CSV table of C-alpha atoms in Angstrom, one decimal:
chain,number,residue,atom,x,y,z
A,1,UNK,CA,0.0,0.0,0.0
A,2,UNK,CA,1.3,3.4,-1.0
A,3,UNK,CA,1.5,5.8,1.9
A,4,UNK,CA,0.8,9.5,1.5
A,5,UNK,CA,3.7,11.6,2.7
A,6,UNK,CA,2.6,14.6,4.7
A,7,UNK,CA,6.0,16.1,5.4
A,8,UNK,CA,9.7,15.5,4.9
A,9,UNK,CA,12.3,17.1,7.1
A,10,UNK,CA,16.1,16.8,7.4
A,11,UNK,CA,16.0,13.5,9.3
A,12,UNK,CA,12.5,12.2,9.1
A,13,UNK,CA,9.5,11.6,6.8
A,14,UNK,CA,5.9,11.7,8.1
A,15,UNK,CA,3.1,9.7,6.4
A,16,UNK,CA,-0.6,9.6,6.8
A,17,UNK,CA,-2.4,6.5,8.1
A,18,UNK,CA,-6.0,5.2,8.0
A,19,UNK,CA,-6.5,6.9,11.3
A,20,UNK,CA,-6.7,10.7,10.9
A,21,UNK,CA,-5.3,11.2,14.4
A,22,UNK,CA,-2.2,9.1,13.8
A,23,UNK,CA,0.9,9.3,11.5
A,24,UNK,CA,3.8,7.1,10.7
A,25,UNK,CA,7.3,8.6,11.3
A,26,UNK,CA,10.1,7.2,9.2
A,27,UNK,CA,13.7,7.9,10.4
A,28,UNK,CA,16.1,8.6,7.5
A,29,UNK,CA,19.8,7.9,7.3
A,30,UNK,CA,20.6,11.6,6.5
A,31,UNK,CA,22.8,13.6,8.8
A,32,UNK,CA,22.9,17.4,8.7
A,33,UNK,CA,24.6,20.2,10.7
A,34,UNK,CA,24.7,24.0,10.8
A,35,UNK,CA,21.0,24.3,9.8
A,36,UNK,CA,21.5,22.0,6.8
A,37,UNK,CA,24.7,23.5,5.4
A,38,UNK,CA,26.5,20.2,6.0
A,39,UNK,CA,24.8,17.1,4.7
A,40,UNK,CA,25.7,13.4,4.5
A,41,UNK,CA,24.1,10.0,4.5
A,42,UNK,CA,25.2,7.3,7.0
A,43,UNK,CA,24.1,3.7,6.6
A,44,UNK,CA,22.0,2.6,9.6
A,45,UNK,CA,21.7,6.1,11.1
A,46,UNK,CA,17.9,6.0,11.0
A,47,UNK,CA,17.7,2.7,12.7
A,48,UNK,CA,20.2,3.7,15.4
A,49,UNK,CA,18.4,7.0,16.1
A,50,UNK,CA,15.0,5.3,16.4
A,51,UNK,CA,16.5,2.8,18.8
A,52,UNK,CA,17.7,5.6,21.0
A,53,UNK,CA,14.4,7.5,20.7
A,54,UNK,CA,12.5,4.3,21.9
A,55,UNK,CA,15.0,3.9,24.8
A,56,UNK,CA,14.7,7.5,26.0
A,57,UNK,CA,10.9,7.9,25.4
A,58,UNK,CA,10.1,4.7,27.2
A,59,UNK,CA,12.3,6.0,30.1
A,60,UNK,CA,10.2,9.2,30.1
A,61,UNK,CA,6.9,7.3,30.0
A,62,UNK,CA,8.0,5.4,33.1
A,63,UNK,CA,8.2,8.9,34.8
A,64,UNK,CA,4.7,9.9,33.5
A,65,UNK,CA,6.0,12.3,30.9
A,66,UNK,CA,3.7,12.1,27.8
A,67,UNK,CA,5.0,11.8,24.3
A,68,UNK,CA,3.5,11.4,20.9
A,69,UNK,CA,4.5,7.7,20.6
A,70,UNK,CA,1.7,5.2,19.9
A,71,UNK,CA,3.8,2.2,18.9
A,72,UNK,CA,6.9,1.1,17.2
A,73,UNK,CA,6.4,-0.5,13.8
A,74,UNK,CA,9.8,-1.7,12.8
A,75,UNK,CA,13.5,-0.7,13.0
A,76,UNK,CA,13.1,2.6,11.2
A,77,UNK,CA,9.4,3.6,11.8
A,78,UNK,CA,7.1,4.5,14.6
A,79,UNK,CA,3.4,5.3,14.9
A,80,UNK,CA,2.6,8.6,16.6
A,81,UNK,CA,-0.3,10.8,17.6
A,82,UNK,CA,-0.8,13.4,14.9
A,83,UNK,CA,0.1,16.8,16.4
A,84,UNK,CA,0.6,20.3,15.2
A,85,UNK,CA,4.3,20.9,15.8
A,86,UNK,CA,4.9,24.1,17.7
A,87,UNK,CA,7.3,26.2,15.6
A,88,UNK,CA,9.8,26.5,18.4
A,89,UNK,CA,12.7,24.4,19.6
A,90,UNK,CA,13.4,24.1,23.4
A,91,UNK,CA,17.0,23.8,24.4
A,92,UNK,CA,18.0,22.8,28.0
A,93,UNK,CA,21.7,23.4,28.9
A,94,UNK,CA,23.5,21.9,31.8
A,95,UNK,CA,26.9,22.9,30.5
A,96,UNK,CA,28.1,25.4,27.9
A,97,UNK,CA,28.9,24.0,24.5
A,98,UNK,CA,28.1,24.7,20.9
A,99,UNK,CA,26.2,27.8,19.8
A,100,UNK,CA,26.0,29.5,23.2
A,101,UNK,CA,29.8,29.6,23.4
A,102,UNK,CA,30.0,31.2,20.0
A,103,UNK,CA,27.1,33.6,20.7
A,104,UNK,CA,28.0,34.8,24.2
A,105,UNK,CA,31.7,33.8,24.6
A,106,UNK,CA,31.2,31.3,27.3
A,107,UNK,CA,34.1,29.0,27.9
A,108,UNK,CA,33.2,25.4,26.9
A,109,UNK,CA,32.2,23.2,29.8
A,110,UNK,CA,30.9,25.9,32.2
A,111,UNK,CA,28.2,24.6,34.5
A,112,UNK,CA,24.7,26.1,34.4
A,113,UNK,CA,23.1,25.7,37.8
A,114,UNK,CA,20.2,25.7,37.7
A,115,UNK,CA,19.9,24.5,34.1
A,116,UNK,CA,19.4,27.1,31.4
A,117,UNK,CA,16.2,26.8,29.3
A,118,UNK,CA,16.2,28.6,25.9
A,119,UNK,CA,13.7,28.9,23.1
A,120,UNK,CA,14.5,29.1,19.3
A,121,UNK,CA,12.2,29.8,16.4
A,122,UNK,CA,12.0,26.7,14.2
A,123,UNK,CA,12.9,28.3,10.9
A,124,UNK,CA,16.1,27.3,9.0
A,125,UNK,CA,15.7,30.3,6.6
A,126,UNK,CA,16.2,32.6,9.5
A,127,UNK,CA,18.9,30.5,11.2
A,128,UNK,CA,16.7,29.4,14.0
A,129,UNK,CA,17.0,32.7,16.0
A,130,UNK,CA,16.7,32.7,19.8
A,131,UNK,CA,13.4,33.9,21.2
A,132,UNK,CA,12.5,35.6,24.5
A,133,UNK,CA,9.2,35.2,26.1
A,134,UNK,CA,7.9,38.5,24.7
A,135,UNK,CA,8.8,37.4,21.1
A,136,UNK,CA,6.8,34.2,21.7
A,137,UNK,CA,3.8,36.2,22.9
A,138,UNK,CA,3.9,38.8,20.1
A,139,UNK,CA,4.3,36.1,17.4
A,140,UNK,CA,1.3,34.2,18.8
A,141,UNK,CA,3.3,31.0,19.1
A,142,UNK,CA,2.1,30.2,22.6
A,143,UNK,CA,0.2,31.7,25.5
A,144,UNK,CA,2.3,32.3,28.6
A,145,UNK,CA,0.6,29.5,30.5
A,146,UNK,CA,1.5,27.1,27.7
A,147,UNK,CA,5.1,28.3,27.5
A,148,UNK,CA,5.5,27.8,31.3
A,149,UNK,CA,4.0,24.2,30.9
A,150,UNK,CA,6.5,23.4,28.2
A,151,UNK,CA,9.4,24.9,30.2
A,152,UNK,CA,8.4,22.8,33.2
A,153,UNK,CA,8.2,19.6,31.2
A,154,UNK,CA,11.6,20.3,29.5
A,155,UNK,CA,13.2,20.7,32.9
A,156,UNK,CA,11.5,17.5,34.1
A,157,UNK,CA,12.9,15.7,31.1
A,158,UNK,CA,16.3,17.1,31.9
A,159,UNK,CA,16.2,15.8,35.5
A,160,UNK,CA,15.2,12.3,34.3
A,161,UNK,CA,17.7,12.1,31.5
A,162,UNK,CA,20.6,13.7,33.5
A,163,UNK,CA,20.3,11.4,36.4
A,164,UNK,CA,19.9,8.3,34.2
A,165,UNK,CA,22.9,9.2,32.0
A,166,UNK,CA,25.0,10.1,35.1
A,167,UNK,CA,24.5,6.6,36.5
A,168,UNK,CA,26.2,5.3,33.3
A,169,UNK,CA,29.2,7.7,33.6
A,170,UNK,CA,27.8,10.0,30.9
A,171,UNK,CA,27.2,13.7,31.2
A,172,UNK,CA,24.1,15.2,29.5
A,173,UNK,CA,25.5,18.5,28.4
A,174,UNK,CA,22.4,19.9,26.6
A,175,UNK,CA,19.5,18.7,24.3
A,176,UNK,CA,16.8,20.0,22.0
A,177,UNK,CA,13.1,19.1,22.3
A,178,UNK,CA,10.1,19.8,20.1
A,179,UNK,CA,6.5,19.8,21.3
A,180,UNK,CA,3.2,19.5,19.5
A,181,UNK,CA,-0.5,20.1,20.1
A,182,UNK,CA,-3.0,17.3,19.8
A,183,UNK,CA,-6.5,17.8,18.2
A,184,UNK,CA,-7.8,18.3,21.7
A,185,UNK,CA,-5.2,21.1,22.4
A,186,UNK,CA,-3.0,19.0,24.7
A,187,UNK,CA,0.7,19.8,24.5
A,188,UNK,CA,2.9,16.7,24.4
A,189,UNK,CA,6.6,15.9,23.7
A,190,UNK,CA,7.2,15.0,20.0
A,191,UNK,CA,10.0,14.5,17.5
A,192,UNK,CA,12.9,12.4,18.9
A,193,UNK,CA,15.6,12.1,21.6
A,194,UNK,CA,18.9,10.7,20.3
A,195,UNK,CA,22.5,11.6,20.0
A,196,UNK,CA,21.4,13.8,17.0
A,197,UNK,CA,19.5,16.0,19.4
A,198,UNK,CA,21.6,15.8,22.6
A,199,UNK,CA,25.2,16.4,23.6
A,200,UNK,CA,26.7,13.6,25.6
A,201,UNK,CA,30.2,13.6,27.1
A,202,UNK,CA,32.1,10.9,28.8
A,203,UNK,CA,31.9,12.0,32.4
A,204,UNK,CA,34.8,14.1,33.6
A,205,UNK,CA,35.9,14.8,30.0
A,206,UNK,CA,34.6,16.6,26.9
A,207,UNK,CA,34.8,13.5,24.8
A,208,UNK,CA,31.7,13.6,22.5
A,209,UNK,CA,29.3,10.7,22.1
A,210,UNK,CA,26.9,12.6,19.8
A,211,UNK,CA,26.5,14.6,16.6
A,212,UNK,CA,29.4,16.9,17.5
A,213,UNK,CA,31.6,14.0,16.2
A,214,UNK,CA,30.1,14.8,12.8
A,215,UNK,CA,29.9,18.6,13.2
A,216,UNK,CA,33.5,18.9,14.2
A,217,UNK,CA,34.8,15.9,12.1
A,218,UNK,CA,36.2,14.2,15.2
A,219,UNK,CA,35.6,10.6,14.2
A,220,UNK,CA,33.0,8.2,12.8
A,221,UNK,CA,29.4,9.2,13.6
A,222,UNK,CA,27.8,5.7,13.8
A,223,UNK,CA,30.7,4.2,15.7
A,224,UNK,CA,30.3,7.0,18.4
A,225,UNK,CA,26.5,6.4,18.6
A,226,UNK,CA,27.1,2.6,18.9
A,227,UNK,CA,29.6,3.2,21.7
A,228,UNK,CA,27.0,5.2,23.6
A,229,UNK,CA,24.5,2.4,23.0
A,230,UNK,CA,27.0,-0.1,24.4
A,231,UNK,CA,27.5,2.0,27.5
A,232,UNK,CA,23.7,2.0,28.1
A,233,UNK,CA,23.3,-1.7,27.3
A,234,UNK,CA,21.1,-0.8,24.4
A,235,UNK,CA,21.1,-3.5,21.8
A,236,UNK,CA,21.1,-2.1,18.2
């Protein structure tokens, strides 16, 4: 049966199903960096990222954090609730790395206590600019109550993931989340959580186990992801 594609992004394709409230999300093998300026394809990347997404989302479910996941179809596809993705990326930072160092001159590895929560407009053509709460209000992206709800959920996700990764000797440096609204207006966590969307360092070092290996050409991307999976006991 031919599926109708609703959307194709840098790392995923979304297809319609017979249920208007559900979609199929297919994980591609594509890798991008710097808002799509750097592009490559890595065999098995989609399968590996879906395995991580399943691992982390099931962990969040065990802590009563809602996500869009309905079920997992195969190694590269999942079924999800259909949501309207909020055009905003939420970034939680426990340490300074990446764009914040370039933007504000922070030394890499500085601790943020409490964690820093940032918002970015989801728009590659504008370079995903940072948003303040007033921007979000004036652009009618979210109401203040909804933004506070998302911020609280993002920080809860950070607590769960940080503590979990720390128990395996891995530091969660920062990560990006996306949220969506269901047909009933409920806001839930969507997209993925994987080494594509997080920075992971070997504890006590700045050794990357994430997409920085690709961004900064520090080694083989898939080998680094599989190393993280081995640390977590995740079978790929």
